[in-house]
Amino acid sequence: MAVTQQLARIPAEYLSTCRRSAGESPDGDPHWDPPQGDVLDLDWAPSLLERVGVLGGLDGVRLNALRQALTGDSVVDLGFLNTHPHAIGPFGPDPTSLSAAQVAHVSELLGQIDFPALLATLPDDESQAAALIGNDADSIVGGPRKYLLGHFDSLREFYRDASRRRLLVVLWWD
């Protein structure tokens, strides 16, 4: 199984409840099971999305919001989730989170990004566009444009719903 970026939108108290469950359960089960609709797998898209933002000339405020949406803000200890049956087994950078207020801010700014316009700044030829994006974008079946637009739209909708519901977002690589 490949390591991909994962996001979950949850109420703030959910982490505390899971941490407590892991400590009280004989087998360490945290009862981590956010609804499937509240989990987003961004695959390997994060660095590619950011690169398109840079290449497309996205202004600093919105580029920083995109980065924050992809990297989080505050380091959060999810070690208690590394147990069966819902082990997330985080790899790479430390898991992070965004508070509900940060989610609302990021969501607003993501809603202002015209990602198709950013993609339009790339060369028309898919192989040239992929070479410019880098990070193995040339290995994306069907080309990077459709892949990245789909992932950006999913990310924006994920944050929009988290903001509407006043949820925080937890990010990790699994």
CSV table of C-alpha atoms in Angstrom, one decimal, residues 17-105:
chain,number,residue,atom,x,y,z
A,17,THR,CA,-12.6,10.9,23.3
A,18,CYS,CA,-10.5,8.6,21.1
A,19,ARG,CA,-7.4,9.3,23.2
A,20,ARG,CA,-9.3,8.4,26.3
A,21,SER,CA,-10.8,5.3,24.7
A,22,ALA,CA,-7.3,4.1,23.7
A,23,GLY,CA,-6.1,4.6,27.3
A,24,GLU,CA,-9.1,2.8,28.9
A,25,SER,CA,-9.5,-0.1,26.4
A,26,PRO,CA,-7.7,-3.3,27.3
A,27,ASP,CA,-6.4,-3.6,23.7
A,28,GLY,CA,-5.7,0.1,23.2
A,29,ASP,CA,-8.6,0.5,20.6
A,30,PRO,CA,-9.2,4.3,20.3
A,31,HIS,CA,-12.6,3.7,18.5
A,32,TRP,CA,-11.3,6.0,15.7
A,33,ASP,CA,-13.8,5.7,13.0
A,34,PRO,CA,-14.8,9.0,11.4
A,35,PRO,CA,-17.6,8.6,8.8
A,36,GLN,CA,-16.2,7.7,5.4
A,37,GLY,CA,-17.5,11.0,4.0
A,38,ASP,CA,-15.4,12.9,6.6
A,39,VAL,CA,-12.1,11.4,5.4
A,40,LEU,CA,-10.2,12.5,2.3
A,41,ASP,CA,-7.4,10.7,0.6
A,42,LEU,CA,-5.3,13.2,-1.3
A,43,ASP,CA,-3.0,10.6,-2.7
A,44,TRP,CA,0.3,12.2,-3.8
A,45,ALA,CA,-1.4,15.4,-5.0
A,46,PRO,CA,-0.4,17.9,-2.3
A,47,SER,CA,3.1,18.9,-3.6
A,48,LEU,CA,1.7,18.9,-7.2
A,49,LEU,CA,-1.2,21.2,-6.2
A,50,GLU,CA,1.2,23.6,-4.5
A,51,ARG,CA,3.5,23.5,-7.5
A,52,VAL,CA,0.7,24.4,-9.8
A,53,GLY,CA,-0.2,27.3,-7.5
A,54,VAL,CA,3.4,28.6,-7.7
A,55,LEU,CA,3.7,28.1,-11.5
A,56,GLY,CA,0.3,29.7,-12.1
A,57,GLY,CA,1.3,32.8,-10.1
A,58,LEU,CA,-1.1,32.4,-7.2
A,59,ASP,CA,-0.8,35.4,-4.9
A,60,GLY,CA,0.9,34.9,-1.5
A,61,VAL,CA,-2.3,34.9,0.6
A,62,ARG,CA,-4.0,32.2,-1.3
A,63,LEU,CA,-0.8,30.2,-1.9
A,64,ASN,CA,-0.3,30.2,1.9
A,65,ALA,CA,-3.9,29.1,2.4
A,66,LEU,CA,-3.4,26.3,0.0
A,67,ARG,CA,-0.2,25.3,1.8
A,68,GLN,CA,-2.0,25.4,5.1
A,69,ALA,CA,-4.8,23.3,3.7
A,70,LEU,CA,-2.2,20.7,2.7
A,71,THR,CA,0.2,20.8,5.7
A,72,GLY,CA,-2.0,21.8,8.6
A,73,ASP,CA,-0.7,24.1,11.4
A,74,SER,CA,-0.3,22.6,14.8
A,75,VAL,CA,1.4,19.3,15.4
A,76,VAL,CA,-1.0,16.8,17.0
A,77,ASP,CA,0.0,13.6,18.7
A,78,LEU,CA,-1.9,10.7,16.9
A,79,GLY,CA,0.3,8.0,18.3
A,80,PHE,CA,-2.7,6.5,20.2
A,81,LEU,CA,-4.3,5.8,16.8
A,82,ASN,CA,-1.5,3.5,15.8
A,83,THR,CA,-3.4,0.4,17.1
A,84,HIS,CA,-5.6,-2.2,15.6
A,85,PRO,CA,-8.3,-2.2,14.3
A,86,HIS,CA,-8.1,1.4,13.0
A,87,ALA,CA,-4.3,2.0,12.9
A,88,ILE,CA,-3.4,5.0,10.8
A,89,GLY,CA,0.3,4.3,11.0
A,90,PRO,CA,1.5,7.8,10.2
A,91,PHE,CA,4.6,8.2,8.1
A,92,GLY,CA,6.6,11.3,7.1
A,93,PRO,CA,6.0,14.6,8.8
A,94,ASP,CA,4.3,14.8,12.1
A,95,PRO,CA,0.5,14.7,11.9
A,96,THR,CA,-1.0,18.2,12.2
A,97,SER,CA,-4.4,19.8,12.6
A,98,LEU,CA,-6.2,23.1,11.9
A,99,SER,CA,-8.7,24.5,14.4
A,100,ALA,CA,-12.3,25.2,13.3
A,101,ALA,CA,-11.4,28.9,13.0
A,102,GLN,CA,-8.4,28.1,10.8
A,103,VAL,CA,-10.5,25.8,8.7
A,104,ALA,CA,-13.0,28.6,8.1
A,105,HIS,CA,-10.3,31.0,7.0
